[in-house]
GROMACS .gro file of C-alpha atoms in nm:
model
  477
    1MET     CA    1   0.413   2.506  -0.542
    2ARG     CA    2   0.275   2.283  -0.267
    3PRO     CA    3   0.090   1.970  -0.379
    4TYR     CA    4  -0.287   1.981  -0.355
    5ASP     CA    5  -0.383   1.820  -0.023
    6GLU     CA    6  -0.699   1.610  -0.060
    7MET     CA    7  -0.788   1.644   0.309
    8HIS     CA    8  -0.667   1.991   0.410
    9ALA     CA    9  -0.707   2.333   0.249
   10ALA     CA   10  -0.407   2.567   0.217
   11ASP     CA   11  -0.490   2.727   0.553
   12GLY     CA   12  -0.491   2.389   0.725
   13ALA     CA   13  -0.868   2.363   0.756
   14VAL     CA   14  -1.019   2.021   0.691
   15ARG     CA   15  -1.206   2.002   0.360
   16GLN     CA   16  -1.581   1.947   0.394
   17GLN     CA   17  -1.584   1.591   0.257
   18TYR     CA   18  -1.332   1.486   0.524
   19ALA     CA   19  -1.487   1.676   0.816
   20HIS     CA   20  -1.665   1.382   0.980
   21TYR     CA   21  -1.381   1.139   0.910
   22ALA     CA   22  -1.120   1.378   1.055
   23ARG     CA   23  -1.317   1.406   1.381
   24TRP     CA   24  -1.345   1.027   1.399
   25LEU     CA   25  -0.973   0.980   1.331
   26ALA     CA   26  -0.874   1.233   1.598
   27GLY     CA   27  -1.080   1.041   1.853
   28GLN     CA   28  -0.919   0.701   1.798
   29PRO     CA   29  -0.692   0.563   2.072
   30ASP     CA   30  -0.319   0.523   2.013
   31GLY     CA   31  -0.233   0.195   1.848
   32LEU     CA   32  -0.574   0.130   1.690
   33MET     CA   33  -0.465   0.205   1.335
   34ARG     CA   34  -0.153  -0.008   1.368
   35THR     CA   35  -0.360  -0.297   1.504
   36ARG     CA   36  -0.610  -0.264   1.221
   37ARG     CA   37  -0.332  -0.251   0.963
   38ASP     CA   38  -0.180  -0.572   1.097
   39GLU     CA   39  -0.522  -0.736   1.090
   40ALA     CA   40  -0.575  -0.631   0.727
   41GLU     CA   41  -0.236  -0.768   0.625
   42MET     CA   42  -0.309  -1.100   0.792
   43ILE     CA   43  -0.645  -1.132   0.616
   44PHE     CA   44  -0.507  -1.030   0.276
   45ARG     CA   45  -0.228  -1.282   0.309
   46ARG     CA   46  -0.469  -1.558   0.413
   47VAL     CA   47  -0.700  -1.486   0.119
   48GLY     CA   48  -0.403  -1.478  -0.118
   49ILE     CA   49  -0.437  -1.121  -0.246
   50THR     CA   50  -0.089  -1.095  -0.393
   51PHE     CA   51   0.088  -1.003  -0.712
   52ALA     CA   52   0.397  -1.161  -0.867
   53VAL     CA   53   0.711  -0.953  -0.911
   54TYR     CA   54   0.884  -1.031  -1.239
   55GLY     CA   55   1.260  -1.074  -1.219
   56GLU     CA   56   1.261  -1.153  -0.846
   57LYS     CA   57   1.307  -1.504  -0.710
   58ASP     CA   58   1.258  -1.660  -0.370
   59GLU     CA   59   1.520  -1.895  -0.224
   60ASP     CA   60   1.353  -2.194  -0.388
   61GLY     CA   61   1.376  -2.026  -0.729
   62SER     CA   62   1.006  -1.950  -0.759
   63GLY     CA   63   0.879  -1.602  -0.835
   64THR     CA   64   0.835  -1.353  -0.553
   65GLU     CA   65   0.475  -1.304  -0.435
   66ARG     CA   66   0.400  -0.978  -0.257
   67LEU     CA   67   0.105  -0.820  -0.087
   68ILE     CA   68   0.016  -0.481  -0.228
   69PRO     CA   69   0.035  -0.256   0.080
   70PHE     CA   70  -0.311  -0.140   0.184
   71ASP     CA   71  -0.355   0.197   0.351
   72LEU     CA   72  -0.630   0.246   0.606
   73ILE     CA   73  -0.704   0.613   0.541
   74PRO     CA   74  -0.954   0.649   0.255
   75ARG     CA   75  -0.942   0.894  -0.031
   76ILE     CA   76  -1.276   1.082  -0.022
   77ILE     CA   77  -1.435   1.247  -0.326
   78PRO     CA   78  -1.747   1.471  -0.300
   79ALA     CA   79  -2.051   1.372  -0.507
   80ALA     CA   80  -2.046   1.681  -0.734
   81GLU     CA   81  -1.677   1.634  -0.811
   82TRP     CA   82  -1.735   1.270  -0.907
   83ARG     CA   83  -2.030   1.355  -1.131
   84GLU     CA   84  -1.812   1.589  -1.337
   85MET     CA   85  -1.532   1.334  -1.355
   86GLU     CA   86  -1.778   1.065  -1.459
   87LYS     CA   87  -1.905   1.284  -1.746
   88GLY     CA   88  -1.547   1.336  -1.859
   89LEU     CA   89  -1.472   0.965  -1.846
   90ARG     CA   90  -1.780   0.875  -2.052
   91GLN     CA   91  -1.685   1.136  -2.309
   92ARG     CA   92  -1.323   1.025  -2.332
   93VAL     CA   93  -1.383   0.650  -2.356
   94THR     CA   94  -1.662   0.701  -2.612
   95ALA     CA   95  -1.425   0.902  -2.832
   96LEU     CA   96  -1.148   0.646  -2.794
   97ASN     CA   97  -1.377   0.364  -2.904
   98ARG     CA   98  -1.488   0.574  -3.202
   99PHE     CA   99  -1.122   0.631  -3.288
  100ILE     CA  100  -1.036   0.260  -3.281
  101HIS     CA  101  -1.333   0.176  -3.502
  102ASP     CA  102  -1.232   0.452  -3.746
  103VAL     CA  103  -0.869   0.339  -3.756
  104TYR     CA  104  -0.972  -0.012  -3.861
  105HIS     CA  105  -1.236   0.105  -4.110
  106ASP     CA  106  -1.258   0.438  -4.299
  107GLN     CA  107  -0.966   0.616  -4.125
  108GLU     CA  108  -1.143   0.951  -4.153
  109ILE     CA  109  -0.937   1.106  -3.873
  110LEU     CA  110  -0.618   1.015  -4.056
  111LYS     CA  111  -0.745   1.152  -4.388
  112ALA     CA  112  -0.838   1.476  -4.211
  113GLY     CA  113  -0.484   1.505  -4.076
  114VAL     CA  114  -0.604   1.532  -3.717
  115VAL     CA  115  -0.383   1.239  -3.614
  116PRO     CA  116  -0.071   1.176  -3.826
  117ALA     CA  117  -0.126   0.859  -4.029
  118GLU     CA  118   0.229   0.734  -3.971
  119GLN     CA  119   0.172   0.752  -3.595
  120VAL     CA  120  -0.106   0.497  -3.632
  121LEU     CA  121  -0.013   0.282  -3.930
  122ASN     CA  122   0.348   0.235  -3.817
  123ASN     CA  123   0.251   0.183  -3.454
  124ALA     CA  124   0.357  -0.149  -3.303
  125GLN     CA  125   0.006  -0.188  -3.158
  126PHE     CA  126  -0.172  -0.139  -3.491
  127ARG     CA  127  -0.300  -0.478  -3.608
  128ARG     CA  128  -0.356  -0.492  -3.984
  129GLU     CA  129  -0.544  -0.819  -3.930
  130MET     CA  130  -0.825  -0.609  -3.777
  131MET     CA  131  -0.886  -0.396  -4.087
  132GLY     CA  132  -1.254  -0.419  -4.182
  133VAL     CA  133  -1.341  -0.643  -3.887
  134ASN     CA  134  -1.668  -0.544  -3.722
  135VAL     CA  135  -1.707  -0.598  -3.349
  136PRO     CA  136  -2.041  -0.604  -3.162
  137LEU     CA  137  -2.173  -0.260  -3.067
  138ASP     CA  138  -1.858  -0.110  -3.228
  139MET     CA  139  -1.705  -0.128  -2.881
  140TYR     CA  140  -1.339  -0.227  -2.889
  141SER     CA  141  -1.239  -0.144  -2.533
  142LEU     CA  142  -1.520  -0.283  -2.321
  143ILE     CA  143  -1.311  -0.241  -2.006
  144ALA     CA  144  -1.096   0.071  -1.975
  145GLY     CA  145  -0.885   0.192  -1.684
  146ILE     CA  146  -0.822   0.568  -1.705
  147ASP     CA  147  -0.544   0.701  -1.481
  148ILE     CA  148  -0.628   1.040  -1.333
  149VAL     CA  149  -0.413   1.271  -1.120
  150ARG     CA  150  -0.483   1.603  -0.953
  151ALA     CA  151  -0.224   1.879  -0.961
  152GLY     CA  152  -0.223   2.188  -0.743
  153ASN     CA  153  -0.271   2.537  -0.884
  154ALA     CA  154  -0.117   2.862  -0.761
  155ASP     CA  155  -0.452   2.973  -0.614
  156GLY     CA  156  -0.474   2.663  -0.394
  157THR     CA  157  -0.726   2.479  -0.611
  158GLY     CA  158  -0.657   2.151  -0.787
  159THR     CA  159  -0.712   2.038  -1.146
  160TYR     CA  160  -0.773   1.681  -1.260
  161TYR     CA  161  -0.569   1.553  -1.554
  162VAL     CA  162  -0.579   1.224  -1.742
  163LEU     CA  163  -0.231   1.079  -1.715
  164GLU     CA  164  -0.284   0.762  -1.916
  165ASP     CA  165  -0.549   0.557  -2.098
  166ASN     CA  166  -0.537   0.180  -2.037
  167LEU     CA  167  -0.749   0.013  -2.304
  168ARG     CA  168  -0.594  -0.331  -2.351
  169VAL     CA  169  -0.603  -0.536  -2.031
  170PRO     CA  170  -0.632  -0.283  -1.745
  171SER     CA  171  -0.576  -0.439  -1.404
  172GLY     CA  172  -0.640  -0.347  -1.043
  173VAL     CA  173  -1.018  -0.362  -1.007
  174SER     CA  174  -0.996  -0.661  -0.772
  175TYR     CA  175  -0.799  -0.447  -0.527
  176MET     CA  176  -1.068  -0.178  -0.546
  177LEU     CA  177  -1.328  -0.437  -0.445
  178GLU     CA  178  -1.119  -0.606  -0.176
  179ASN     CA  179  -1.014  -0.273  -0.025
  180ARG     CA  180  -1.378  -0.179   0.020
  181LYS     CA  181  -1.461  -0.514   0.181
  182MET     CA  182  -1.166  -0.473   0.416
  183MET     CA  183  -1.264  -0.120   0.522
  184MET     CA  184  -1.621  -0.230   0.588
  185ARG     CA  185  -1.489  -0.517   0.799
  186LEU     CA  186  -1.242  -0.309   0.999
  187PHE     CA  187  -1.446   0.009   1.040
  188PRO     CA  188  -1.819  -0.072   1.012
  189ASP     CA  189  -1.906   0.235   1.219
  190LEU     CA  190  -1.764   0.465   0.951
  191PHE     CA  191  -1.996   0.320   0.688
  192ALA     CA  192  -2.293   0.369   0.919
  193GLU     CA  193  -2.197   0.736   0.960
  194HIS     CA  194  -2.111   0.820   0.596
  195ARG     CA  195  -2.322   0.786   0.280
  196ILE     CA  196  -2.063   0.612   0.063
  197ALA     CA  197  -2.153   0.505  -0.290
  198PRO     CA  198  -2.121   0.125  -0.329
  199VAL     CA  199  -1.876  -0.055  -0.559
  200ALA     CA  200  -1.959  -0.420  -0.483
  201HIS     CA  201  -2.185  -0.447  -0.791
  202TYR     CA  202  -1.891  -0.405  -1.030
  203PRO     CA  203  -1.874  -0.781  -1.118
  204ASP     CA  204  -2.245  -0.769  -1.210
  205LEU     CA  205  -2.186  -0.466  -1.434
  206LEU     CA  206  -1.884  -0.636  -1.588
  207LEU     CA  207  -2.078  -0.954  -1.669
  208ASP     CA  208  -2.367  -0.750  -1.808
  209THR     CA  209  -2.123  -0.558  -2.031
  210LEU     CA  210  -1.957  -0.876  -2.159
  211GLN     CA  211  -2.289  -1.047  -2.229
  212SER     CA  212  -2.427  -0.738  -2.405
  213ALA     CA  213  -2.136  -0.752  -2.651
  214ALA     CA  214  -2.181  -1.120  -2.741
  215PRO     CA  215  -2.227  -1.214  -3.108
  216PRO     CA  216  -2.579  -1.100  -3.212
  217SER     CA  217  -2.700  -1.452  -3.289
  218VAL     CA  218  -2.642  -1.574  -2.931
  219ASN     CA  219  -2.926  -1.553  -2.677
  220GLU     CA  220  -2.754  -1.689  -2.365
  221PRO     CA  221  -2.383  -1.626  -2.417
  222THR     CA  222  -2.116  -1.830  -2.243
  223VAL     CA  223  -1.847  -1.603  -2.098
  224VAL     CA  224  -1.501  -1.712  -1.982
  225VAL     CA  225  -1.195  -1.536  -1.841
  226LEU     CA  226  -0.875  -1.629  -2.026
  227THR     CA  227  -0.562  -1.614  -1.809
  228PRO     CA  228  -0.196  -1.675  -1.900
  229GLY     CA  229  -0.181  -1.890  -1.586
  230MET     CA  230  -0.094  -1.884  -1.220
  231TYR     CA  231   0.251  -1.733  -1.272
  232ASN     CA  232   0.110  -1.413  -1.420
  233SER     CA  233   0.144  -1.112  -1.190
  234ALA     CA  234  -0.232  -1.046  -1.192
  235TYR     CA  235  -0.347  -1.410  -1.161
  236PHE     CA  236  -0.528  -1.338  -0.834
  237GLU     CA  237  -0.742  -1.084  -1.016
  238HIS     CA  238  -0.820  -1.318  -1.304
  239ALA     CA  239  -0.940  -1.589  -1.066
  240PHE     CA  240  -1.122  -1.339  -0.847
  241LEU     CA  241  -1.322  -1.184  -1.133
  242ALA     CA  242  -1.415  -1.521  -1.280
  243GLN     CA  243  -1.539  -1.636  -0.940
  244GLN     CA  244  -1.729  -1.312  -0.876
  245MET     CA  245  -1.902  -1.328  -1.216
  246GLY     CA  246  -1.974  -1.700  -1.184
  247VAL     CA  247  -1.792  -1.791  -1.507
  248GLU     CA  248  -1.509  -2.029  -1.590
  249LEU     CA  249  -1.142  -1.932  -1.560
  250VAL     CA  250  -0.958  -2.094  -1.850
  251GLU     CA  251  -0.613  -2.115  -2.003
  252GLY     CA  252  -0.539  -2.148  -2.373
  253GLN     CA  253  -0.505  -2.525  -2.346
  254ASP     CA  254  -0.865  -2.546  -2.220
  255LEU     CA  255  -1.000  -2.407  -2.548
  256PHE     CA  256  -1.002  -2.536  -2.904
  257MET     CA  257  -1.138  -2.441  -3.247
  258GLU     CA  258  -1.388  -2.641  -3.451
  259ASP     CA  259  -1.586  -2.535  -3.760
  260GLY     CA  260  -1.511  -2.167  -3.699
  261PHE     CA  261  -1.621  -2.165  -3.335
  262VAL     CA  262  -1.432  -2.177  -3.005
  263TYR     CA  263  -1.512  -2.449  -2.756
  264MET     CA  264  -1.416  -2.512  -2.395
  265ARG     CA  265  -1.326  -2.858  -2.270
  266THR     CA  266  -1.549  -2.956  -1.978
  267THR     CA  267  -1.620  -3.277  -1.786
  268ARG     CA  268  -1.953  -3.292  -1.975
  269GLY     CA  269  -1.796  -3.250  -2.316
  270PRO     CA  270  -1.721  -2.947  -2.534
  271LYS     CA  271  -1.912  -2.625  -2.464
  272ARG     CA  272  -1.921  -2.336  -2.709
  273VAL     CA  273  -1.765  -2.010  -2.587
  274ASP     CA  274  -1.914  -1.682  -2.705
  275VAL     CA  275  -1.726  -1.413  -2.510
  276ILE     CA  276  -1.366  -1.424  -2.387
  277TYR     CA  277  -1.257  -1.167  -2.131
  278ARG     CA  278  -0.895  -1.212  -2.214
  279ARG     CA  279  -0.608  -1.114  -1.986
  280VAL     CA  280  -0.356  -1.225  -2.248
  281ASP     CA  281  -0.177  -0.975  -2.474
  282ASP     CA  282  -0.247  -0.963  -2.850
  283ASP     CA  283   0.085  -1.123  -2.941
  284PHE     CA  284   0.003  -1.445  -2.756
  285LEU     CA  285  -0.364  -1.493  -2.852
  286ASP     CA  286  -0.330  -1.693  -3.173
  287PRO     CA  287   0.000  -1.867  -3.262
  288GLU     CA  288  -0.119  -1.913  -3.621
  289VAL     CA  289  -0.125  -1.535  -3.672
  290PHE     CA  290   0.087  -1.365  -3.409
  291ARG     CA  291   0.373  -1.519  -3.208
  292LYS     CA  292   0.430  -1.870  -3.335
  293ASP     CA  293   0.586  -1.982  -3.006
  294SER     CA  294   0.289  -1.883  -2.790
  295THR     CA  295   0.135  -2.156  -2.576
  296LEU     CA  296  -0.100  -1.913  -2.401
  297GLY     CA  297  -0.358  -1.865  -2.677
  298VAL     CA  298  -0.574  -2.072  -2.911
  299PRO     CA  299  -0.469  -2.168  -3.266
  300GLY     CA  300  -0.727  -2.031  -3.511
  301LEU     CA  301  -0.882  -1.787  -3.263
  302LEU     CA  302  -0.862  -1.497  -3.507
  303GLU     CA  303  -1.060  -1.697  -3.764
  304ALA     CA  304  -1.356  -1.727  -3.525
  305TYR     CA  305  -1.319  -1.364  -3.427
  306ARG     CA  306  -1.313  -1.230  -3.783
  307ALA     CA  307  -1.615  -1.446  -3.870
  308GLY     CA  308  -1.818  -1.282  -3.592
  309ASN     CA  309  -1.853  -1.606  -3.397
  310LEU     CA  310  -1.668  -1.477  -3.091
  311THR     CA  311  -1.630  -1.158  -2.889
  312LEU     CA  312  -1.297  -1.068  -2.735
  313ALA     CA  313  -1.282  -0.819  -2.452
  314ASN     CA  314  -1.090  -0.621  -2.516
  315ALA     CA  315  -1.067  -0.637  -2.894
  316ILE     CA  316  -0.743  -0.717  -3.071
  317GLY     CA  317  -0.569  -0.395  -3.170
  318THR     CA  318  -0.708  -0.165  -2.898
  319GLY     CA  319  -0.351  -0.084  -2.797
  320VAL     CA  320  -0.321   0.155  -3.090
  321ALA     CA  321  -0.533   0.402  -2.889
  322ASP     CA  322  -0.352   0.382  -2.556
  323ASP     CA  323   0.000   0.416  -2.688
  324LYS     CA  324   0.164   0.715  -2.519
  325SER     CA  325   0.248   0.868  -2.858
  326ILE     CA  326  -0.126   0.871  -2.944
  327TYR     CA  327  -0.232   1.011  -2.604
  328PRO     CA  328  -0.161   1.378  -2.697
  329TYR     CA  329  -0.426   1.357  -2.971
  330VAL     CA  330  -0.717   1.240  -2.753
  331PRO     CA  331  -0.855   1.594  -2.695
  332LYS     CA  332  -0.866   1.637  -3.074
  333MET     CA  333  -1.041   1.300  -3.107
  334ILE     CA  334  -1.314   1.420  -2.871
  335GLU     CA  335  -1.371   1.729  -3.082
  336PHE     CA  336  -1.352   1.535  -3.411
  337TYR     CA  337  -1.593   1.254  -3.322
  338LEU     CA  338  -1.822   1.416  -3.065
  339GLY     CA  339  -1.804   1.787  -3.151
  340GLU     CA  340  -1.738   1.864  -2.784
  341LYS     CA  341  -1.465   2.025  -2.580
  342PRO     CA  342  -1.281   1.781  -2.350
  343ILE     CA  343  -1.411   1.776  -1.995
  344LEU     CA  344  -1.096   1.611  -1.859
  345GLN     CA  345  -0.766   1.764  -1.963
  346ASN     CA  346  -0.447   1.594  -2.082
  347VAL     CA  347  -0.111   1.659  -1.922
  348PRO     CA  348   0.094   1.878  -2.162
  349THR     CA  349   0.306   1.633  -2.361
  350TYR     CA  350   0.618   1.663  -2.577
  351LEU     CA  351   0.666   1.412  -2.857
  352CYS     CA  352   1.036   1.342  -2.881
  353ARG     CA  353   0.997   1.236  -3.245
  354GLU     CA  354   0.927   1.608  -3.320
  355SER     CA  355   1.252   1.805  -3.349
  356ASP     CA  356   1.131   2.108  -3.147
  357ASP     CA  357   0.987   1.886  -2.874
  358LEU     CA  358   1.306   1.679  -2.865
  359LYS     CA  359   1.520   1.991  -2.825
  360TYR     CA  360   1.299   2.114  -2.540
  361THR     CA  361   1.318   1.773  -2.374
  362MET     CA  362   1.697   1.756  -2.404
  363ASP     CA  363   1.734   2.110  -2.265
  364ASN     CA  364   1.505   2.040  -1.967
  365LEU     CA  365   1.556   1.670  -1.904
  366ALA     CA  366   1.630   1.712  -1.533
  367ASP     CA  367   1.290   1.878  -1.480
  368LEU     CA  368   1.069   1.644  -1.685
  369VAL     CA  369   0.912   1.301  -1.664
  370VAL     CA  370   1.014   1.100  -1.972
  371LYS     CA  371   0.836   0.775  -2.065
  372GLU     CA  372   0.867   0.501  -2.323
  373VAL     CA  373   0.563   0.511  -2.550
  374HIS     CA  374   0.493   0.140  -2.486
  375GLY     CA  375   0.612   0.140  -2.124
  376ALA     CA  376   0.399   0.030  -1.830
  377GLY     CA  377   0.422  -0.044  -1.460
  378GLY     CA  378   0.653   0.248  -1.387
  379TYR     CA  379   0.934   0.090  -1.590
  380GLY     CA  380   1.129   0.254  -1.872
  381MET     CA  381   1.079   0.607  -1.741
  382LEU     CA  382   1.279   0.893  -1.594
  383VAL     CA  383   1.151   1.123  -1.320
  384GLY     CA  384   1.402   1.402  -1.372
  385PRO     CA  385   1.379   1.586  -1.035
  386ALA     CA  386   1.414   1.255  -0.847
  387SER     CA  387   1.712   1.131  -1.050
  388THR     CA  388   2.086   1.176  -1.016
  389LYS     CA  389   2.289   1.360  -1.278
  390ALA     CA  390   2.433   1.027  -1.391
  391GLU     CA  391   2.085   0.878  -1.432
  392VAL     CA  392   1.969   1.182  -1.629
  393GLU     CA  393   2.269   1.164  -1.863
  394ALA     CA  394   2.230   0.790  -1.914
  395PHE     CA  395   1.864   0.840  -2.003
  396ARG     CA  396   1.958   1.125  -2.236
  397GLU     CA  397   2.160   0.882  -2.446
  398ARG     CA  398   1.867   0.639  -2.462
  399VAL     CA  399   1.633   0.912  -2.586
  400LYS     CA  400   1.884   1.041  -2.841
  401ALA     CA  401   1.931   0.688  -2.976
  402ASN     CA  402   1.557   0.644  -3.043
  403PRO     CA  403   1.360   0.969  -2.997
  404SER     CA  404   1.033   0.834  -3.139
  405ASN     CA  405   1.020   0.585  -2.852
  406TYR     CA  406   0.973   0.857  -2.590
  407ILE     CA  407   0.740   1.132  -2.474
  408ALA     CA  408   0.809   1.393  -2.206
  409GLN     CA  409   0.579   1.572  -1.964
  410PRO     CA  410   0.622   1.833  -1.692
  411THR     CA  411   0.667   1.687  -1.345
  412LEU     CA  412   0.324   1.737  -1.195
  413SER     CA  413   0.303   1.781  -0.822
  414LEU     CA  414   0.049   1.503  -0.768
  415SER     CA  415  -0.206   1.561  -0.497
  416SER     CA  416  -0.135   1.407  -0.159
  417CYS     CA  417  -0.356   1.228   0.089
  418PRO     CA  418  -0.290   1.147   0.455
  419THR     CA  419  -0.147   0.796   0.471
  420PHE     CA  420  -0.067   0.569   0.765
  421VAL     CA  421   0.307   0.495   0.744
  422GLU     CA  422   0.559   0.361   0.996
  423LYS     CA  423   0.613   0.703   1.151
  424GLY     CA  424   0.242   0.772   1.179
  425ILE     CA  425   0.015   0.973   0.949
  426ALA     CA  426   0.192   1.161   0.672
  427PRO     CA  427   0.103   1.293   0.323
  428ARG     CA  428   0.179   1.069   0.026
  429HIS     CA  429   0.115   1.125  -0.346
  430ILE     CA  430  -0.180   0.945  -0.507
  431ASP     CA  431  -0.355   0.884  -0.838
  432LEU     CA  432  -0.693   0.730  -0.930
  433ARG     CA  433  -0.788   0.459  -1.179
  434PRO     CA  434  -1.164   0.451  -1.246
  435PHE     CA  435  -1.282   0.149  -1.447
  436VAL     CA  436  -1.515   0.235  -1.736
  437LEU     CA  437  -1.737  -0.036  -1.891
  438SER     CA  438  -1.863   0.018  -2.247
  439GLY     CA  439  -2.139  -0.212  -2.370
  440LYS     CA  440  -2.486  -0.103  -2.478
  441THR     CA  441  -2.427   0.182  -2.234
  442VAL     CA  442  -2.115   0.334  -2.077
  443GLN     CA  443  -2.121   0.276  -1.702
  444MET     CA  444  -1.889   0.260  -1.403
  445VAL     CA  445  -1.898   0.223  -1.026
  446PRO     CA  446  -1.826   0.543  -0.831
  447GLY     CA  447  -1.458   0.598  -0.764
  448GLY     CA  448  -1.201   0.342  -0.862
  449LEU     CA  449  -0.863   0.228  -0.739
  450THR     CA  450  -0.657   0.490  -0.557
  451ARG     CA  451  -0.288   0.409  -0.574
  452VAL     CA  452  -0.043   0.567  -0.333
  453ALA     CA  453   0.333   0.622  -0.354
  454LEU     CA  454   0.442   0.502  -0.011
  455LYS     CA  455   0.801   0.624  -0.037
  456GLU     CA  456   0.832   0.978   0.094
  457GLY     CA  457   0.849   1.224  -0.194
  458SER     CA  458   0.797   0.955  -0.459
  459LEU     CA  459   0.562   1.022  -0.751
  460VAL     CA  460   0.557   0.658  -0.872
  461VAL     CA  461   0.243   0.482  -0.746
  462ASN     CA  462   0.281   0.149  -0.932
  463SER     CA  463   0.272  -0.161  -0.712
  464SER     CA  464   0.577  -0.295  -0.895
  465GLN     CA  465   0.764   0.013  -0.773
  466GLY     CA  466   0.662  -0.010  -0.408
  467GLY     CA  467   0.324   0.162  -0.428
  468GLY     CA  468   0.016   0.074  -0.228
  469THR     CA  469  -0.360   0.121  -0.254
  470LYS     CA  470  -0.643   0.295  -0.067
  471ASP     CA  471  -1.017   0.263  -0.058
  472THR     CA  472  -1.186   0.537  -0.260
  473TRP     CA  473  -1.504   0.684  -0.116
  474VAL     CA  474  -1.743   0.880  -0.333
  475LEU     CA  475  -1.989   1.051  -0.100
  476GLU     CA  476  -2.350   1.037  -0.207
  477ALA     CA  477  -2.521   1.375  -0.208
   0.00000   0.00000   0.00000
């Protein structure tokens, strides 16, 4: 089956949302796109929009810094299509937040047998320290990044699927914002000719969400962004979001505990902190409770958190809901908590800890995508059709050694979008990560970050695996 082409129908006709753009593109002189791409790369490099690649070193021994390749051809989504996706995202994230609250309180979904209790209580991301802890608004994942793909159907249509829920510290929104700024700079005429929904207000929505979830007793909350430091792969984003929101970017050493509250060291003396948008994993947040060797967090942080004197975004323990072994149960969560049928579908998933699913996976390994339940960034996975026999057999032994650590899914033929590559314009596979903000209301900017697999035939869009990004246009009706 051919992948769903975002721009062209099966008969080659240009889809309606791309009609005007396609005419514009056909009228551009040779060399324009290449010139614009070089200009974008120069600006991105000057601004410092890079990410660090773990495990790679430059000649001086420092970590490798790379630009995420930026593609000039936008991914365009019609207004009606986005409205339906937006409804599905609100529904899904609302149910996930209900699930996390339930898991750390009454555990009704476990008692009902809808989600196996051992899958939650024995999960590495389940934090017993959070049992009975109430968080403002009952919102645990204030910032969620939901990965969505579109697969082609036999009749030429496409169906959206949720591939993954990122509820801990989802990254990439800075690239969504910078990609839009770059497109408006390079092609202002296109924005005059299209009604494209804006995304530039995301930092305002983010700050509003964080402030709305502050401890109830605080009238004018102080918000900070907590970063592991400049050597983290997403440091650019941490600094960017702090600057865009007009709040302080801090490291663990900039904060301290006193009388059950967290304070920030400033040139004018200590200042109480009410909300921490943390880009530090659970394990490193509080060395008195979690990893004793952590220098990235704040000793005693959990004490302030449990006392209700501090809001963490996202909450400790949210990872229990975005583990890949929990993912198959999200449609049931939606029905259990909301009494609704899921609007966005899951990809069919086989749990290798189940004997029947394991047998199916072993029998069809060369045709499946197999992932570690805690894996991220495109690591720890097998794309069967793109792997050699030796790679498949080596992965087979890894799965057999620890089946509960893996899930398997059919190899979806991800939709493709025209992409400007060295040889010219060619189709490349894409996904979409909308960013969903859950405070007093659930809100999001239209679209999200479109990631593109730049290697021909590749289905792996992660930047760490050579992927790039595109601007995402949602057309206003």
